[in-house]
mmCIF file of C-alpha atoms in Angstrom:
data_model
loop_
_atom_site.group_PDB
_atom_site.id
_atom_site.type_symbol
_atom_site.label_atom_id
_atom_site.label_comp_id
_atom_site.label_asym_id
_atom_site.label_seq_id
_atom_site.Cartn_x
_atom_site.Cartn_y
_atom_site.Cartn_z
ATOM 1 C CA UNK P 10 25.254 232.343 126.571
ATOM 2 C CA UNK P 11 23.497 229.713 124.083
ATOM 3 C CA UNK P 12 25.155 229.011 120.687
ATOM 4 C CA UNK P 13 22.650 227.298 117.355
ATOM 5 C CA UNK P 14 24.059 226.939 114.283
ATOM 6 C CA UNK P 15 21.983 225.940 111.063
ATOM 7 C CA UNK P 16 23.008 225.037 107.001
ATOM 8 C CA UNK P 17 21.287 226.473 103.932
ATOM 9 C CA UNK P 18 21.827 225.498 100.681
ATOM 10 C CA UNK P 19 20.997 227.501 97.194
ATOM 11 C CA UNK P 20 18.344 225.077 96.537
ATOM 12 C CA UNK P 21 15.170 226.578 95.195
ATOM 13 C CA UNK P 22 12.019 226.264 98.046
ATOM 14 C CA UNK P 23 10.254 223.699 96.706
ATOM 15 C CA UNK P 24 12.882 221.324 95.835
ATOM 16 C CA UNK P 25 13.915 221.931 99.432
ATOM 17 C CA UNK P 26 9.896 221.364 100.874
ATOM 18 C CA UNK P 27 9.915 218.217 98.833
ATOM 19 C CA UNK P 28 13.321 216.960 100.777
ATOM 20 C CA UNK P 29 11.629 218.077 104.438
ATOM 21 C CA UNK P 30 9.100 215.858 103.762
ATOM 22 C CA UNK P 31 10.837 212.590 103.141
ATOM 23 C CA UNK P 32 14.048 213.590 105.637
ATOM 24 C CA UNK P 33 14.724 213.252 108.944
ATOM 25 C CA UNK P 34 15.149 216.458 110.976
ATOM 26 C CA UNK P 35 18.831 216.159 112.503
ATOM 27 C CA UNK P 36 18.577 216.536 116.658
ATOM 28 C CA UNK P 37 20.363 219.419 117.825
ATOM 29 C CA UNK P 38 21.927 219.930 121.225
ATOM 30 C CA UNK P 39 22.583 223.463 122.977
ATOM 31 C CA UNK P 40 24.994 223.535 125.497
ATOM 32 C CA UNK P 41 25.976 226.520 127.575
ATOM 33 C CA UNK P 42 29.473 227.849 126.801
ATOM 34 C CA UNK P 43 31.872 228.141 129.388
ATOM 35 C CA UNK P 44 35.809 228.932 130.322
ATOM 36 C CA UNK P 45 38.427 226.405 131.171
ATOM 37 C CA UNK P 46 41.840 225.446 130.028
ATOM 38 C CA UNK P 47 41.850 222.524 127.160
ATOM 39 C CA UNK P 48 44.222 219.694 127.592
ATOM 40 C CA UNK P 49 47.434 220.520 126.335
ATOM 41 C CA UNK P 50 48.460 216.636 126.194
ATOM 42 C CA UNK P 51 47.448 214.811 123.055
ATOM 43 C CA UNK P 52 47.941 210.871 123.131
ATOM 44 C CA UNK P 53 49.038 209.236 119.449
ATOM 45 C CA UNK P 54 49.599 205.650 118.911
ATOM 46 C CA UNK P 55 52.901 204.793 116.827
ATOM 47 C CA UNK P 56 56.352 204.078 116.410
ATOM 48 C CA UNK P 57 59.326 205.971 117.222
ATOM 49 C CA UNK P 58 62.491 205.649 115.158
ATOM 50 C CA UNK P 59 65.413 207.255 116.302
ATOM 51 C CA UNK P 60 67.087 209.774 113.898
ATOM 52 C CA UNK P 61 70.721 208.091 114.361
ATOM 53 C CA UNK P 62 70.531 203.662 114.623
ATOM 54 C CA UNK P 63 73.508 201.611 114.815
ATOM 55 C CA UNK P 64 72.957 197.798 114.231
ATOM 56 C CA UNK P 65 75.171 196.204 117.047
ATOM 57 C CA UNK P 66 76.425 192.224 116.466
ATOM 58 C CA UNK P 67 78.962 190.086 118.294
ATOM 59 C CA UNK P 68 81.982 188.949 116.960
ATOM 60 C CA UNK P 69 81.889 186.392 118.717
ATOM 61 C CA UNK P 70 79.131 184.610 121.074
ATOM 62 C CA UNK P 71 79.383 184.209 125.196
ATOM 63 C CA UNK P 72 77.895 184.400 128.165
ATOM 64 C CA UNK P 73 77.262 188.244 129.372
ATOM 65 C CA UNK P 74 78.167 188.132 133.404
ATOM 66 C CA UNK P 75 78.176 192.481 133.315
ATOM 67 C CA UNK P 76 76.220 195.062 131.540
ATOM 68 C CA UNK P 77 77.807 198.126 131.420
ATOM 69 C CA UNK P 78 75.156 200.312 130.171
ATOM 70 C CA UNK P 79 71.483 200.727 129.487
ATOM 71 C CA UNK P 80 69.303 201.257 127.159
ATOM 72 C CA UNK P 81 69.016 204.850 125.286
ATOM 73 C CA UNK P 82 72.764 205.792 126.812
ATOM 74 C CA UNK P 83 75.022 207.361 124.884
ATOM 75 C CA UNK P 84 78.021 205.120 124.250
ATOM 76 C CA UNK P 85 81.228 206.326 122.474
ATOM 77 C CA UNK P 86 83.113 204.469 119.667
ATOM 78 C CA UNK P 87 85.243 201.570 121.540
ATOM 79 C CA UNK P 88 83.622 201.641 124.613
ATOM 80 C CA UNK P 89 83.057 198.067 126.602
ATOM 81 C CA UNK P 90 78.974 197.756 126.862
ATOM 82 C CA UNK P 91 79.234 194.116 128.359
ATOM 83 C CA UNK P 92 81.569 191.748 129.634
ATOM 84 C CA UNK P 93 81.750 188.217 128.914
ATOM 85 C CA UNK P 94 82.504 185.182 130.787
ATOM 86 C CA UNK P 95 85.666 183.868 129.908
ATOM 87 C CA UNK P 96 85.706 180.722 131.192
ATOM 88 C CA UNK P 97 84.844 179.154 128.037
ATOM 89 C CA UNK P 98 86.374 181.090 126.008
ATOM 90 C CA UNK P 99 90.226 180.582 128.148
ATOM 91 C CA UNK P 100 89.171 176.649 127.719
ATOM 92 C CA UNK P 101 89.199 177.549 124.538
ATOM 93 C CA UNK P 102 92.595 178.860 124.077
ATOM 94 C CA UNK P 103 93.660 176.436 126.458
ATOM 95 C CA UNK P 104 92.737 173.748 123.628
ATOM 96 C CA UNK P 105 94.069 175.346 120.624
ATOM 97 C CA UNK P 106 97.630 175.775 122.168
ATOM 98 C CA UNK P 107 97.671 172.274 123.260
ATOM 99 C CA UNK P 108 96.705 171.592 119.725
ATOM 100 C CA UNK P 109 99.108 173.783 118.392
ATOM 101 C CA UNK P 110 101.899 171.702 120.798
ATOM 102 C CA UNK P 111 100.813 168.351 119.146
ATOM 103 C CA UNK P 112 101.036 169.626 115.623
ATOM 104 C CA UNK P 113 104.599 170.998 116.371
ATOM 105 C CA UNK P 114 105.857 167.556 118.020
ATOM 106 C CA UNK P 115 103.818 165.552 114.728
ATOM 107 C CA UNK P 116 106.278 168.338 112.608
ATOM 108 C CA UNK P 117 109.374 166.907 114.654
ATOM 109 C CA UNK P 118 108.633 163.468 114.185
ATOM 110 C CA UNK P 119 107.588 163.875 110.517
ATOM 111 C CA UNK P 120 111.058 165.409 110.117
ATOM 112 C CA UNK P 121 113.383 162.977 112.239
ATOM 113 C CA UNK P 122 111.399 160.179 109.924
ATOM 114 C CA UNK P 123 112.163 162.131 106.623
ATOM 115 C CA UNK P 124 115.570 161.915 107.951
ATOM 116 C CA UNK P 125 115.772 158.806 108.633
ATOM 117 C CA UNK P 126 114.497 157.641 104.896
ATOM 118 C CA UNK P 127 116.591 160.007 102.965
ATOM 119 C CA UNK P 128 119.729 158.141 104.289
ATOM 120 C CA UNK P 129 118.192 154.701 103.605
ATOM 121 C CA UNK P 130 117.688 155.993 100.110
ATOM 122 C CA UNK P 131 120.976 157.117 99.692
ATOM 123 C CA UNK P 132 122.523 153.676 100.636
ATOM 124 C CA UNK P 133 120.109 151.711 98.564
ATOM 125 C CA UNK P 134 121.156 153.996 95.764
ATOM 126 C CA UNK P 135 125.024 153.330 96.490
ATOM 127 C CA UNK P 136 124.148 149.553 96.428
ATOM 128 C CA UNK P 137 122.185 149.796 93.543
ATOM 129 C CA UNK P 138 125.496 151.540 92.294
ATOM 130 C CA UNK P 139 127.243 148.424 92.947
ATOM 131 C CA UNK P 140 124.546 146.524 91.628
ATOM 132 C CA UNK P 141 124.067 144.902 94.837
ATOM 133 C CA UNK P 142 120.235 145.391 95.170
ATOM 134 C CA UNK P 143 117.227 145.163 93.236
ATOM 135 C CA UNK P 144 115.199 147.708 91.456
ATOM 136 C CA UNK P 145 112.261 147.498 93.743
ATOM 137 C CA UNK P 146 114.043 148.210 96.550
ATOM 138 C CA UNK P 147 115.495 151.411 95.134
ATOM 139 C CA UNK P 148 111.589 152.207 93.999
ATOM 140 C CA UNK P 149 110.336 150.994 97.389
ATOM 141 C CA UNK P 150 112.732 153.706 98.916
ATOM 142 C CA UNK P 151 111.707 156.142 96.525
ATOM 143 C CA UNK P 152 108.171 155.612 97.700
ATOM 144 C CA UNK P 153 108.732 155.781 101.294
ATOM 145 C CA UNK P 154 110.879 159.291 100.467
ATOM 146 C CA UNK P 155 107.883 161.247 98.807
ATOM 147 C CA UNK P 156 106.162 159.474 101.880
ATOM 148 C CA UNK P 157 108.005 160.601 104.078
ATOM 149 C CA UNK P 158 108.460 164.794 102.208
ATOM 150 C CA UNK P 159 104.765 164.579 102.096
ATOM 151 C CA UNK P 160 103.980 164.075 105.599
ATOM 152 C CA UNK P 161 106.511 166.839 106.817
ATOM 153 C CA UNK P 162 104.595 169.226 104.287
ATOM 154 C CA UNK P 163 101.266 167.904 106.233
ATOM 155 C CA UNK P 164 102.794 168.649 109.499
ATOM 156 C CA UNK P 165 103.949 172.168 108.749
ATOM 157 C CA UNK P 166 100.743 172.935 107.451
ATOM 158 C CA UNK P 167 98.631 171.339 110.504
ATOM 159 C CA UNK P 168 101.084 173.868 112.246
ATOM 160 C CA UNK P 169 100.372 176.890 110.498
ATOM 161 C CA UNK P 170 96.550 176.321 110.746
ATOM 162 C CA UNK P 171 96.694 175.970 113.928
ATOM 163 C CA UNK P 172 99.006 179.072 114.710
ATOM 164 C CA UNK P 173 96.350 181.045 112.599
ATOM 165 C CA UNK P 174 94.281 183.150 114.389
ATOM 166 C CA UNK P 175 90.093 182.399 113.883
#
């Protein structure tokens, strides 16, 4: 079996003889027709989105020593996809509490010396009572108090920062 195929257009004869003439006579190529299954695969270029992302981000930052799943599985809400060296991380920890220790015993001693200066304030005030002292010693004692009230409210808040968690 041989297929042609040809084009007409309405074009009157002679408008059509004077094209021929300056044109150029497209080739045309028979083939024999035959049977055989066509490919049923078709090959695109592109980029697949899935339907459904999630943007994933760490809380924090570590080293990964176990991967827990792959790429494209199905994960449920709360489920561990890595684990994390915790080494540094324990160090860490191991640091703040220590921190948190020295913070506590700079509370104490702020304390034991805002102790210590409130009763030298109240006997500078009973000799100033008995007009046994001078007036800047009584504001020199004054001075060290609010000091001394100052650095306890330091230390308690060096201890509450470092008791906070982040």
């Amino acid at each position: 079996m041989i297929g042609f195929s040809a084009c007409s257009g309405d074009s009157s004869e002679s408008e059509q003889n004077d094209r021929n003439e300056n044109a150029v006579i497209p080739s045309v190529e028979a083939t024999q027709a035959r049977c055989g299954p066509l490919p049923l695969v078709e090959r695109f270029s592109g980029n697949v989105k899935a339907e459904n992302q999630v943007t994933l981000y760490a809380e924090f930052s570590g080293v990964i020593d176990e991967v827990y799943v792959q790429n494209g599985d199905f994960v449920e809400k709360g489920e561990a996809l890595v684990k994390l060296n915790t080494q540094v991380l324990e160090q860490q920890l191991q640091q703040a509490r220590a921190g948190l220790k020295i913070n506590q015993a700079q509370l104490k001693q702020a304390k034991a010396n805002l102790s210590r200066t409130k009763a030298d304030f109240n006997r500078i005030k009973q000799l100033e009572e008995k007009d046994l002292t001078s007036q800047a010693e009584v504001e020199q004692a004054e001075a060290e108090l609010l000091s001394a009230e100052a650095d306890v409210e330091l230390s308690e808040a060096q201890v509450e920062q470092a008791e906070s968690p982040g």
